[in-house]
Short mmCIF file of C-alpha atoms in Angstrom, two decimals:
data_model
loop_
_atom_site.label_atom_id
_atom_site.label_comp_id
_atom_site.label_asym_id
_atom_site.label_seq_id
_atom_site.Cartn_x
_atom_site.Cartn_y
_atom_site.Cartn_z
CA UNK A 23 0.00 0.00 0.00
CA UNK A 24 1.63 3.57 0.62
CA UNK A 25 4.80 4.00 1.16
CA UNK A 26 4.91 6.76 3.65
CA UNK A 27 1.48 7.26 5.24
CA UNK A 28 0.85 11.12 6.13
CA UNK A 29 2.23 11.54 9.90
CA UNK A 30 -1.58 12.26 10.97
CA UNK A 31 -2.39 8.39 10.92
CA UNK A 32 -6.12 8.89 12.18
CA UNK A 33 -6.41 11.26 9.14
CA UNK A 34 -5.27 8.50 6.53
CA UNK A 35 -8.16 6.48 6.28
CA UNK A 36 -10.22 9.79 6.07
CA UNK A 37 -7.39 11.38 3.28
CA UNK A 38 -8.02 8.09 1.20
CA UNK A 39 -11.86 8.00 1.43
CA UNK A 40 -11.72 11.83 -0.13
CA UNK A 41 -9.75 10.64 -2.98
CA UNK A 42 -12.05 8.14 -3.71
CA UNK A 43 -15.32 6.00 -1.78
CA UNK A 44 -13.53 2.90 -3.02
CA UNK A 45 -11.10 1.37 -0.83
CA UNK A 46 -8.48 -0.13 -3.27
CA UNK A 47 -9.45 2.72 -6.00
CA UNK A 48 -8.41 5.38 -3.35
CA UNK A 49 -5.54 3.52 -2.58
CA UNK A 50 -4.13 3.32 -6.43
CA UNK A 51 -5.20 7.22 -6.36
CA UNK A 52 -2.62 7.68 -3.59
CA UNK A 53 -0.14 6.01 -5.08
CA UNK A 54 -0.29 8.06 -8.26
CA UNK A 55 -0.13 11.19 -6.63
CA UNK A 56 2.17 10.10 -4.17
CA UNK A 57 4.70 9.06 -7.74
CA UNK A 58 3.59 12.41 -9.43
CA UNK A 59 4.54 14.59 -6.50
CA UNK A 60 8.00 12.78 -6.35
CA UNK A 61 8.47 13.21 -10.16
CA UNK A 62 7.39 16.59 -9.73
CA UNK A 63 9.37 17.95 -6.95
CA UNK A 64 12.35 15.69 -8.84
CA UNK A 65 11.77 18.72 -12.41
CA UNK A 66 11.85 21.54 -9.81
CA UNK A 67 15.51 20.19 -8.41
CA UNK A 68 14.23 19.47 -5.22
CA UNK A 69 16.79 17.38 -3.42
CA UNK A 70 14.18 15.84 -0.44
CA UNK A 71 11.48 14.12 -2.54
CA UNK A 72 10.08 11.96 -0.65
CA UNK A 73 10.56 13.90 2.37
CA UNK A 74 8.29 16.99 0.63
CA UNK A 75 5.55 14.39 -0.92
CA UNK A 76 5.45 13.06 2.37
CA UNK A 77 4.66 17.00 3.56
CA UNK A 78 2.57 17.53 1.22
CA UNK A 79 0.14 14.60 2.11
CA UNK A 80 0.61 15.96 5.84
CA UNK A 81 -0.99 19.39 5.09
CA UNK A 82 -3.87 18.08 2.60
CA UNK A 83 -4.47 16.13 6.13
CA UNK A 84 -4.48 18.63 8.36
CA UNK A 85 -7.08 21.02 6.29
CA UNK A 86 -9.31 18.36 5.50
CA UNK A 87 -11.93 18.86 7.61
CA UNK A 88 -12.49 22.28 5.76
CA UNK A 89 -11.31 20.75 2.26
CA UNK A 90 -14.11 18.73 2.21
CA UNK A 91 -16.77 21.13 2.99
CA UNK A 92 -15.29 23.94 0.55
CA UNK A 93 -13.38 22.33 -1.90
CA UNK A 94 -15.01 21.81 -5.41
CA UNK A 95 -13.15 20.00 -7.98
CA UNK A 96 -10.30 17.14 -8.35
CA UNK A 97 -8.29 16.48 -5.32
CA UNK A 98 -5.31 15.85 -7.14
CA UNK A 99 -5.15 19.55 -8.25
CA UNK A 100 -5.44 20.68 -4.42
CA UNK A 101 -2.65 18.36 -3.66
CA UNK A 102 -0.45 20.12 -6.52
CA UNK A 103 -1.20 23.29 -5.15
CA UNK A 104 0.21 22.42 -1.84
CA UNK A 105 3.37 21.30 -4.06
CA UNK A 106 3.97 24.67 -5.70
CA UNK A 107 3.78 26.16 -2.45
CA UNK A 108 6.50 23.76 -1.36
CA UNK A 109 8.72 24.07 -4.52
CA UNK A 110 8.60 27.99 -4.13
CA UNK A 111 9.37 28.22 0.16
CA UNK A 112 12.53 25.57 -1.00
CA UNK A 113 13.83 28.03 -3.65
CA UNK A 114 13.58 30.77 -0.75
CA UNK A 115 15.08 28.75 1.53
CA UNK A 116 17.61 27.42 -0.95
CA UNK A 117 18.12 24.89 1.54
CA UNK A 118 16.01 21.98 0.02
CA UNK A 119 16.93 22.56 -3.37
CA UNK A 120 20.17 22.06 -5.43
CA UNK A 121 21.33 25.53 -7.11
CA UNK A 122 21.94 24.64 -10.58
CA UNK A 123 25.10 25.92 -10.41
CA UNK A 124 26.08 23.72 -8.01
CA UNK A 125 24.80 20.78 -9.34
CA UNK A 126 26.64 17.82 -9.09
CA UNK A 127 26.50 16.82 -12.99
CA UNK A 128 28.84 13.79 -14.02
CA UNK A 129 30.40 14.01 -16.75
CA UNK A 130 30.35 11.11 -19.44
CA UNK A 131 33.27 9.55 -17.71
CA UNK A 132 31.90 9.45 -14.02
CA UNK A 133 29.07 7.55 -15.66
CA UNK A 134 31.92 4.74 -15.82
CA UNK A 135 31.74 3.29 -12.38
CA UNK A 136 34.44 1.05 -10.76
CA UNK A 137 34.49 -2.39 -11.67
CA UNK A 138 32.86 -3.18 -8.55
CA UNK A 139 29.94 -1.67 -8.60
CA UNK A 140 29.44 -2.29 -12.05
CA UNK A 141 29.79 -6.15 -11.37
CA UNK A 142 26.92 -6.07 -8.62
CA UNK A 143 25.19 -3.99 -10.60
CA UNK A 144 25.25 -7.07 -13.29
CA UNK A 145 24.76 -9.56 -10.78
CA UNK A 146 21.27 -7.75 -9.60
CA UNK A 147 20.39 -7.42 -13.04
CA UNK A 148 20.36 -10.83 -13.63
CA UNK A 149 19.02 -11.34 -10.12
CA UNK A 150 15.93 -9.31 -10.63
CA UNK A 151 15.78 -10.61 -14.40
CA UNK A 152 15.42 -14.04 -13.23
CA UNK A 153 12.73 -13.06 -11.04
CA UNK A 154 10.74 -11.51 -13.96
CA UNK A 155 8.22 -14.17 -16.07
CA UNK A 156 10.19 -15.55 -19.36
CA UNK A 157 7.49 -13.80 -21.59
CA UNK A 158 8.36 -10.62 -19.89
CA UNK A 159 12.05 -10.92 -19.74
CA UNK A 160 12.18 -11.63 -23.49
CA UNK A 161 10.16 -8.72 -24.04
CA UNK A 162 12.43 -6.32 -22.37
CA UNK A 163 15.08 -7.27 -23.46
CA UNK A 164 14.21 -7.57 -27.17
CA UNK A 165 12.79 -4.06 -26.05
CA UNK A 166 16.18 -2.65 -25.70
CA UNK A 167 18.28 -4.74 -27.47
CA UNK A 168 18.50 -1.75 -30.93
CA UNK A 169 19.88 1.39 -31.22
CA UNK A 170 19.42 4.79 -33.44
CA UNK A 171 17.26 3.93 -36.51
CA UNK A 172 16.87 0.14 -35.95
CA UNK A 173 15.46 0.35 -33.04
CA UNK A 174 12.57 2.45 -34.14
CA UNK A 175 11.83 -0.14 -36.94
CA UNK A 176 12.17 -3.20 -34.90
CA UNK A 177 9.99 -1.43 -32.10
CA UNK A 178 7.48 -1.30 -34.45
CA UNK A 179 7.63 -4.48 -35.58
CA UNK A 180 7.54 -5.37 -31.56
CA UNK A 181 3.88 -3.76 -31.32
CA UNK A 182 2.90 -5.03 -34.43
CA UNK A 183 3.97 -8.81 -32.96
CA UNK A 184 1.93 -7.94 -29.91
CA UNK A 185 -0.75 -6.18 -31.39
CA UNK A 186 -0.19 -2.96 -30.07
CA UNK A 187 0.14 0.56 -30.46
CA UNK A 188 3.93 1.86 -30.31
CA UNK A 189 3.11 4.06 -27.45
CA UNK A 190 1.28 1.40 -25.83
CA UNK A 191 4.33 -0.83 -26.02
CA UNK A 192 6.35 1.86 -25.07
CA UNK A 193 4.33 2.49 -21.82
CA UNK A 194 4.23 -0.84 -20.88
CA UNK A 195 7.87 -1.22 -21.10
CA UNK A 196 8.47 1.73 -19.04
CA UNK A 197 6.35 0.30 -16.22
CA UNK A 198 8.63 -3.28 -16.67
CA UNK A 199 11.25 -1.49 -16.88
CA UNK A 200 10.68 0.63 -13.54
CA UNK A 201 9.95 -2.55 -11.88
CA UNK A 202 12.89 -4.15 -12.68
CA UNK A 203 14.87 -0.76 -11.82
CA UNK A 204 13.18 -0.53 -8.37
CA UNK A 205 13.98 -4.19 -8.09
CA UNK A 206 17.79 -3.71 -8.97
CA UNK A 207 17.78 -0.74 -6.57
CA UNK A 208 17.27 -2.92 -3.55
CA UNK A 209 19.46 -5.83 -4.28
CA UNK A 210 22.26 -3.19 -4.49
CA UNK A 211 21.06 -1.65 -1.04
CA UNK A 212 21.31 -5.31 0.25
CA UNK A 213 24.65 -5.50 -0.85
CA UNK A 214 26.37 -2.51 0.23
CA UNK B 19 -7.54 22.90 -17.80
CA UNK B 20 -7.15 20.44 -20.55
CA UNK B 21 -7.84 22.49 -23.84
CA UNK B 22 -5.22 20.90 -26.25
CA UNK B 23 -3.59 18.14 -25.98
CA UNK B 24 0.20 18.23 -24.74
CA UNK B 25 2.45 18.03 -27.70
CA UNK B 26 5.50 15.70 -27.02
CA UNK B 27 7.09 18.47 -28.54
CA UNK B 28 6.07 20.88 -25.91
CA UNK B 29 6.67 17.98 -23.12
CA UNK B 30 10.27 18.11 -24.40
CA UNK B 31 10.78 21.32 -23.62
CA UNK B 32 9.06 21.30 -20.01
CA UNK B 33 11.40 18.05 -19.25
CA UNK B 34 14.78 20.11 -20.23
CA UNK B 35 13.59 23.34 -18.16
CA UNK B 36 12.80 25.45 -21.29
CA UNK B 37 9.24 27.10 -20.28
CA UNK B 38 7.81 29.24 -18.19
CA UNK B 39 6.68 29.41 -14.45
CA UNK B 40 3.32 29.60 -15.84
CA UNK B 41 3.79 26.98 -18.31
CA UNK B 42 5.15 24.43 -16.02
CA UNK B 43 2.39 24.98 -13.57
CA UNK B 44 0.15 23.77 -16.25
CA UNK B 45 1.91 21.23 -17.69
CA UNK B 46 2.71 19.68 -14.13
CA UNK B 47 -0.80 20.14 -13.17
CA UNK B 48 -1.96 18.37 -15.98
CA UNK B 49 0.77 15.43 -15.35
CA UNK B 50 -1.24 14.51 -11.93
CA UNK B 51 -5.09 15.19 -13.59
CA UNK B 52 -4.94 13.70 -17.19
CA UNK B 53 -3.42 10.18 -17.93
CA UNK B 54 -2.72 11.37 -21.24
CA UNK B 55 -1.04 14.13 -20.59
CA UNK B 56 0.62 11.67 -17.91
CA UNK B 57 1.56 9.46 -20.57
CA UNK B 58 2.88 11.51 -23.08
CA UNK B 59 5.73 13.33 -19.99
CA UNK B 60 6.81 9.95 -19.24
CA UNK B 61 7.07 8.60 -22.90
CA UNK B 62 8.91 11.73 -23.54
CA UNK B 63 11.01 11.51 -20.50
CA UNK B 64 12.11 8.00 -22.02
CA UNK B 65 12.97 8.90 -25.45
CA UNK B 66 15.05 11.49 -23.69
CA UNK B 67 16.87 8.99 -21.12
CA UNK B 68 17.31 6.58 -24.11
CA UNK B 69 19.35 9.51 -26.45
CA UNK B 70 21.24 10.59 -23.90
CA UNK B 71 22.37 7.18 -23.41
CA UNK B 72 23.09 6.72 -26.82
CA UNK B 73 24.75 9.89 -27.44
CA UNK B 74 21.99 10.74 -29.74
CA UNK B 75 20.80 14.51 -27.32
CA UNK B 76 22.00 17.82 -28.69
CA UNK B 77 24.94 19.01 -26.11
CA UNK B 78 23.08 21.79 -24.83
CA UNK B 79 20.05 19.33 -24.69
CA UNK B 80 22.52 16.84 -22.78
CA UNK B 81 23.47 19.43 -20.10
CA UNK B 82 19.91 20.17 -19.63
CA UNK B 83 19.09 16.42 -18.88
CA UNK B 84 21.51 16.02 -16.71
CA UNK B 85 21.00 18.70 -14.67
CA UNK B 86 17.41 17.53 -14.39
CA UNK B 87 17.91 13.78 -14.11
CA UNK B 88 21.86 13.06 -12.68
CA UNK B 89 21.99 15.81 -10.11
CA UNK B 90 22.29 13.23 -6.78
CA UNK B 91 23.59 10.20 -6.65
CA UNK B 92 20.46 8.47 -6.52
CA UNK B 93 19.75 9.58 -9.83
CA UNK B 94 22.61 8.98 -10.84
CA UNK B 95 22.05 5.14 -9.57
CA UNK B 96 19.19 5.25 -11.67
CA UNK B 97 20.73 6.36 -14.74
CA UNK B 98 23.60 3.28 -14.47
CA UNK B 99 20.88 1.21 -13.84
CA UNK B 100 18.71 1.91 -17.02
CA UNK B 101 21.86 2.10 -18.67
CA UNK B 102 23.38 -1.56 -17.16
CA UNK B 103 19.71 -3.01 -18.74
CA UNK B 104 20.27 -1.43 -22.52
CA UNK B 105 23.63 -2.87 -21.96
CA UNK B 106 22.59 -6.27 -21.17
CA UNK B 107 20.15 -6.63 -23.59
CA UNK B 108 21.84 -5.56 -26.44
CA UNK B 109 24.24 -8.09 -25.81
CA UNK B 110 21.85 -10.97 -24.69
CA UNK B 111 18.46 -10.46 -26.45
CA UNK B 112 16.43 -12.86 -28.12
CA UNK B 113 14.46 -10.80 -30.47
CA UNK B 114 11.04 -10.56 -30.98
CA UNK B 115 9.22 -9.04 -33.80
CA UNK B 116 7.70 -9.06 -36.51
CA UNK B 117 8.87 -7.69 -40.17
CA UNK B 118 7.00 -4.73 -41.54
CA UNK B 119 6.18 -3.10 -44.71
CA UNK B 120 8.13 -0.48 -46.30
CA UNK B 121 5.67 1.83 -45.86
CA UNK B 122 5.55 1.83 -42.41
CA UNK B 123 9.18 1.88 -41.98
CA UNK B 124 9.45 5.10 -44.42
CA UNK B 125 6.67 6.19 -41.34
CA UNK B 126 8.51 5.12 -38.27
CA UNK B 127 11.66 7.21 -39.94
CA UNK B 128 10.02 10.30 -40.97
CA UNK B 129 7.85 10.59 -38.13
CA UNK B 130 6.89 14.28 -38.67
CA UNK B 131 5.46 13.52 -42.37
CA UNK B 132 1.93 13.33 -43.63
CA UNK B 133 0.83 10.10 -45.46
CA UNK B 134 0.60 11.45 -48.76
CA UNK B 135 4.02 13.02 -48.29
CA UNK B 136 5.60 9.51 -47.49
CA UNK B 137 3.71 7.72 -50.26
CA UNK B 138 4.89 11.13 -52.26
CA UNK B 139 8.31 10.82 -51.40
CA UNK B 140 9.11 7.59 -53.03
CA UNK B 141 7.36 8.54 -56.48
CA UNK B 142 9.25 12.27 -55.98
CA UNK B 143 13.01 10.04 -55.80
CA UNK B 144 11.74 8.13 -58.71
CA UNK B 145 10.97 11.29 -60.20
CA UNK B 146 14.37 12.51 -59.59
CA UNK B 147 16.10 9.75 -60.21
CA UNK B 148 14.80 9.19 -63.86
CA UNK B 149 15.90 12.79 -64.40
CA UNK B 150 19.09 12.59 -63.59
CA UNK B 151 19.04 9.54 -66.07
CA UNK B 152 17.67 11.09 -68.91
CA UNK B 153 20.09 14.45 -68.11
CA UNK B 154 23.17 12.02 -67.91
CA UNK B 155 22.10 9.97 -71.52
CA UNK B 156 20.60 13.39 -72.89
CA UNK B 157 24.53 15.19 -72.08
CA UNK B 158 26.66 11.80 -73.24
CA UNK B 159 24.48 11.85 -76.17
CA UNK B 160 24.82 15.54 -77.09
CA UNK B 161 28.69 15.33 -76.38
CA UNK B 162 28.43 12.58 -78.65
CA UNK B 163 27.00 14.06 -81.38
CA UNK B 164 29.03 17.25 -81.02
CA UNK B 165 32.26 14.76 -81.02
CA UNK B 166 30.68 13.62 -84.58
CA UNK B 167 29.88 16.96 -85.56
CA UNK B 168 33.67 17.83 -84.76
CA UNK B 169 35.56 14.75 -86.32
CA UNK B 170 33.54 15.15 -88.99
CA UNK B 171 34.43 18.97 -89.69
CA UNK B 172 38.15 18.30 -89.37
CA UNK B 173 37.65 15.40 -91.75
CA UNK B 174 35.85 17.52 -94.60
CA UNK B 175 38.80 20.35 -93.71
CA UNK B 176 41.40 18.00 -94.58
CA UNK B 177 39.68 16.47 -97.59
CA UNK B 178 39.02 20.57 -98.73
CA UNK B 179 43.18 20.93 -98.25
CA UNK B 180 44.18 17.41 -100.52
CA UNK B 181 41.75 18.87 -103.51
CA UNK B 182 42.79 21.85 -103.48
CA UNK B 183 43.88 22.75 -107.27
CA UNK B 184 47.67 23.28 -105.60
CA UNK B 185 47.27 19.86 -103.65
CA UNK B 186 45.85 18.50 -106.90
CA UNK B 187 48.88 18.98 -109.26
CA UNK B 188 51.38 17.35 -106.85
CA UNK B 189 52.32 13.80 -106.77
CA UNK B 190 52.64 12.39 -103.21
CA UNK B 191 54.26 9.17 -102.26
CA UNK B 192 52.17 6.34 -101.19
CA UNK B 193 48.95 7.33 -103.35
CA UNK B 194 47.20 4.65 -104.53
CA UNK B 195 45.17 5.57 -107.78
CA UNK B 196 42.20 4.29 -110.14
CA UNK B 197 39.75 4.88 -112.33
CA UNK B 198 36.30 4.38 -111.39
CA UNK B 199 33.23 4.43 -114.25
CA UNK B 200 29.59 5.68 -112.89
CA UNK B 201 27.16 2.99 -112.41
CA UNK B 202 25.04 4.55 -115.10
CA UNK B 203 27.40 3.13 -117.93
CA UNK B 204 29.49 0.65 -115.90
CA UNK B 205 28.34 -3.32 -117.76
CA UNK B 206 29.70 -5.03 -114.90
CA UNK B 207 27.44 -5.90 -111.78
CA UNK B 208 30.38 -6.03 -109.54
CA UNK B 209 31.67 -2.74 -107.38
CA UNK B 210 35.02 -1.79 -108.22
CA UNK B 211 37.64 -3.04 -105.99
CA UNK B 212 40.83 -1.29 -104.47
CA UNK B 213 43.16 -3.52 -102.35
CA UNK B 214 45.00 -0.91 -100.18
CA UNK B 215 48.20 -1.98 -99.27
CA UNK B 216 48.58 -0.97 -95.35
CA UNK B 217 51.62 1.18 -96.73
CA UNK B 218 49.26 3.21 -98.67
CA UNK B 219 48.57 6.90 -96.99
CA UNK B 220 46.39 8.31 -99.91
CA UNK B 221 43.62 7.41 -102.46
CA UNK B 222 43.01 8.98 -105.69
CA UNK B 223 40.04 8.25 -107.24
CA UNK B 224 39.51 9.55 -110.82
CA UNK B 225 35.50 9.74 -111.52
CA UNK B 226 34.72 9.41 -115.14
CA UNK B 227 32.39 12.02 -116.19
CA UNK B 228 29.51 10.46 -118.18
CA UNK B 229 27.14 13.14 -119.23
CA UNK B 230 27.29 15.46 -121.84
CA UNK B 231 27.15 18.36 -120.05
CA UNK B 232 30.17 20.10 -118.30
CA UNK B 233 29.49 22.63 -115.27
CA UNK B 234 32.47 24.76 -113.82
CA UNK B 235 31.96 22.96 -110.47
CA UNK B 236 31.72 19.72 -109.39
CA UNK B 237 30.04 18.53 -105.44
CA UNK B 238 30.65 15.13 -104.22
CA UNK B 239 29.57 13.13 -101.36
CA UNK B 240 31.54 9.79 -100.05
CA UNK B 241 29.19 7.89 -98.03
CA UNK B 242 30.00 4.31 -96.61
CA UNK B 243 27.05 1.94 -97.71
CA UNK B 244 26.80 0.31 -94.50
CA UNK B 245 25.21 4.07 -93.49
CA UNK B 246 27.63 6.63 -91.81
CA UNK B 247 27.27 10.47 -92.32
CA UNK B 248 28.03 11.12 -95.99
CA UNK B 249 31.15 13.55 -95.83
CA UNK B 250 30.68 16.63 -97.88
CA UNK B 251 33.83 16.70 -100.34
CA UNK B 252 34.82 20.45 -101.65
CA UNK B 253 34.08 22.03 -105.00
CA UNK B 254 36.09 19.95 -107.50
CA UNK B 255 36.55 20.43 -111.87
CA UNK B 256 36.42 18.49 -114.27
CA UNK B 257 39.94 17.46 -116.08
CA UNK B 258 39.97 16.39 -119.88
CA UNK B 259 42.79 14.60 -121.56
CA UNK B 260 43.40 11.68 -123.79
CA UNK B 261 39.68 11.25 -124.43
CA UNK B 262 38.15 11.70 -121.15
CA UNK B 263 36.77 13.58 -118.62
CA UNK B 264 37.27 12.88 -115.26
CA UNK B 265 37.30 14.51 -111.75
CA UNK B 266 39.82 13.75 -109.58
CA UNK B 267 39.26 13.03 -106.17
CA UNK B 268 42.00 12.33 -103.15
CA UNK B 269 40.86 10.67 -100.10
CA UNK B 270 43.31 9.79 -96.91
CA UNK B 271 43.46 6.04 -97.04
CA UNK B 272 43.10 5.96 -93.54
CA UNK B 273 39.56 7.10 -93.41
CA UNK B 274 38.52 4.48 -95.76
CA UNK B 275 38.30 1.14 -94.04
CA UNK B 276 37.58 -2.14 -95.53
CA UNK B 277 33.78 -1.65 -96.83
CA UNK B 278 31.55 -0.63 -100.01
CA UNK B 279 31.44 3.13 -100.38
CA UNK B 280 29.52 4.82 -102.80
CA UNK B 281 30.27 8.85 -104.36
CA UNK B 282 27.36 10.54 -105.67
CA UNK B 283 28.87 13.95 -107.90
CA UNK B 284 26.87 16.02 -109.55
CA UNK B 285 27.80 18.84 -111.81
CA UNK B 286 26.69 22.84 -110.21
CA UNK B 287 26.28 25.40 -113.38
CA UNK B 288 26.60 28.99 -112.87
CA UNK B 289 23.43 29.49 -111.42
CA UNK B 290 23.70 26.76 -109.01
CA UNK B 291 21.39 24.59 -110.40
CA UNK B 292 22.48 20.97 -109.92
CA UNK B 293 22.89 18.12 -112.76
CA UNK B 294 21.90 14.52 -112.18
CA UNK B 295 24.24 12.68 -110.18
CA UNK B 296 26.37 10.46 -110.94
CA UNK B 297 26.88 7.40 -109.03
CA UNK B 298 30.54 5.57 -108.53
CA UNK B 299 30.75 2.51 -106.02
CA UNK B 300 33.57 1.01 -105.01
CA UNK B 301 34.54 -1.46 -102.28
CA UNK B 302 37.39 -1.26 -100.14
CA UNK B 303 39.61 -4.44 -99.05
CA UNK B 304 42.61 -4.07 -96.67
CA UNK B 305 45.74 -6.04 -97.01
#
């Protein structure tokens, strides 16, 4: 279910039955914001994602009482609101934000780790490949397996193999794909 | 708030930090309220990741990115990650697909066309192509001809210097000479022959002059039977001795290959008017 429930617990179950009457809807509802606000906060150079999403859901809490009697409209757009609040007090306080001078880019050659991390980074890989359904494995990795021009064609001639729409086969791979990322991320958490 | 649709174009820009305050509050609003919208950020996002992996983003367009996407290490995590899977699968990948038409590839590779301007575009290098065809065979054929044109000149010049009266009275070595009758009064069937010795650097053909009638000019054309361009020969005269007229005609022997030829001459009078011709064949054999 959520990740990081707002820090008014009692206010939860209330939060998720104004997003929606069903149960499990409301809880997919969360979610989504919950992955838009970290995108979100992620575009505005926010350093603290989760840490800000996580405020975020704690003020839509605390006004709730009054957001349900006054507020009209999609919830989702109040909880944005609260966001652009936050992104605009970090720039002021340039404390939770990264100035982009400062940033921290690497350059093409930082990208090339040390051996060691690359090899656990392989071993996960295959790890969290394994772990993945043959039909789905295949697919991702046929997915990626072109570059430049060949790749567009033999994309195409992926969705046309599945019966699918390019961008449909392109959304679906990025939601394999950020599985399997999210998957790799913890075996290398478990291993450092 | 959704009044047109978001452009991946547009999402482009809003990923690399290139639109307004106002702008982004939109576009950001939209990404949390319409799946679309949703959709079309993250697919964009992707293509993005994906060029900058494969060194296919603009440099400016790079530096952008990366300032968005690789500016903690987590992100940076990330990036290795997606970058550890193209990796892998490009070297491991069982491939599945499915060929497709032409068509559709000429689609997938000029994404920004309309489809009459990809079904136009093969027809329009067609086009093209069988112009620059034509213009190639229509230029080697005019140099061609203006080769012939040339050759042919310098041919008739030289032919105008050897009858020349002056050229005419000398006696050059290596001239092979004979008589030829017209076909009008000739009784045998047969052309006349000449065997020209390889030796030989000069023909003189002396063209018995049948009619009655003398003019004070006389045109002839050599043509080769087989069909080449006649060569115009220069104004030549009639000669009279020992019981005949003739004209006299001198040809370089090495424009004459083995072959029938045939000289049509007729006489010009004063006011131009030409005579009947006279025909004189005669076929060529090298030794």
């Amino acid at each position: 279910m959520p990740k990081t429930p707002p820090r008014l617990p009692e206010r939860f179950d209330e939060l998720l039955s104004w997003l929606d009457e069903d149960p499990a809807q409301a809880a997919t509802v969360y979610l989504e914001i919950r992955n838009s606000l970290v995108k979100i906060f992620g575009w505005n150079h926010c350093t603290d994602r989760e840490g800000l999403t996580d405020e975020v859901f704690d003020r839509v809490a605390r006004k709730l009482p009054s957001l349900k009697e006054s507020f009209k409209g999609d919830p989702k757009l109040y909880f944005y609101g609260v966001a652009n609040n936050l992104v605009k007090e970090s720039r002021k306080a340039a404390t939770l934000r990264v100035p982009l001078d400062g940033i921290d880019c690497p350059s093409d050659s930082s990208l090339a780790e040390e051996q060691d991390t690359r090899e656990m980074r392989s071993v996960c890989l295959e790890r969290c490949l394994k772990a993945l359904s043959p039909e789905k494995r295949d697919l991702i990795l046929s997915y990626y397996a072109k570059e430049g021009r060949e790749k567009i064609i033999h994309r195409a001639e992926m969705a046309r193999s599945l019966g699918v729409s390019i961008r449909t086969l392109r959304v679906r791979m990025l939601r394999l794909r950020g599985g399997l990322e999210d998957c790799i991320e913890r075996c290398l958490g478990e291993k450092r | 708030m959704k009044e047109t649709p978001l452009t991946e174009q547009v999402a482009r820009s809003f990923l690399l930090g290139e639109v307004d305050p106002a702008q982004r509050q939109v576009i950001e609003s939209l990404f949390l309220t319409d799946p679309e919208a949703r959709e079309t950020i993250l697919i964009v996002e992707d293509i993005l990741l994906e060029e900058y992996l494969e060194g296919t983003l603009a440099s400016s367009e790079a530096q952008k990115f990366l300032e968005r996407y690789a500016s903690n290490p987590k992100e940076r995590t990330r990036l290795r990650i997606t970058q550890s899977i193209r990796e892998y699968a490009i070297e491991n990948a069982t491939l599945i697909s499915r060929p497709i038409s032409v068509l559709e590839k000429l689609r997938l590779v000029l994404p920004g066309w309309s489809v009459k301007q990809r079904i136009g575009l093969p027809v329009l290098a067609s086009i093209v192509i069988v112009l620059i065809i034509f213009g190639v065979w229509f230029m080697l054929r005019t140099n061609q001809r203006v080769r012939e044109d040339n050759q042919q000149a310098s041919i008739e010049r030289q032919l105008a210097e050897l009858n020349s009266p002056s050229s005419l009275s000398a006696s050059p070595p290596q001239m092979f000479s004979t008589t030829l009758p017209p076909i009008s009064v000739r009784s045998v069937q047969s052309s006349s022959a000449i065997i020209l010795q390889s030796s030989a650097r000069l023909v003189e053909l002396r063209l018995l002059w049948a009619q009655r009638e003398e003019y004070p000019a006389y045109h002839a054309e050599l043509s080769r039977v087989e069909g080449t361009n006649p060569f115009l020969l220069p104004p030549l005269h009639l000669e009279k001795g020992q019981g005949s007229r003739l004209v006299r005609l001198r040809i370089p022997a090495d424009l004459l290959p083995a072959g029938l030829y045939r000289i049509r001459l007729r006489g010009i009078a004063r006011d131009n008017a030409p005579s009947p011709a006279e025909e004189y064949d005669f076929r060529v054999t090298r030794q």
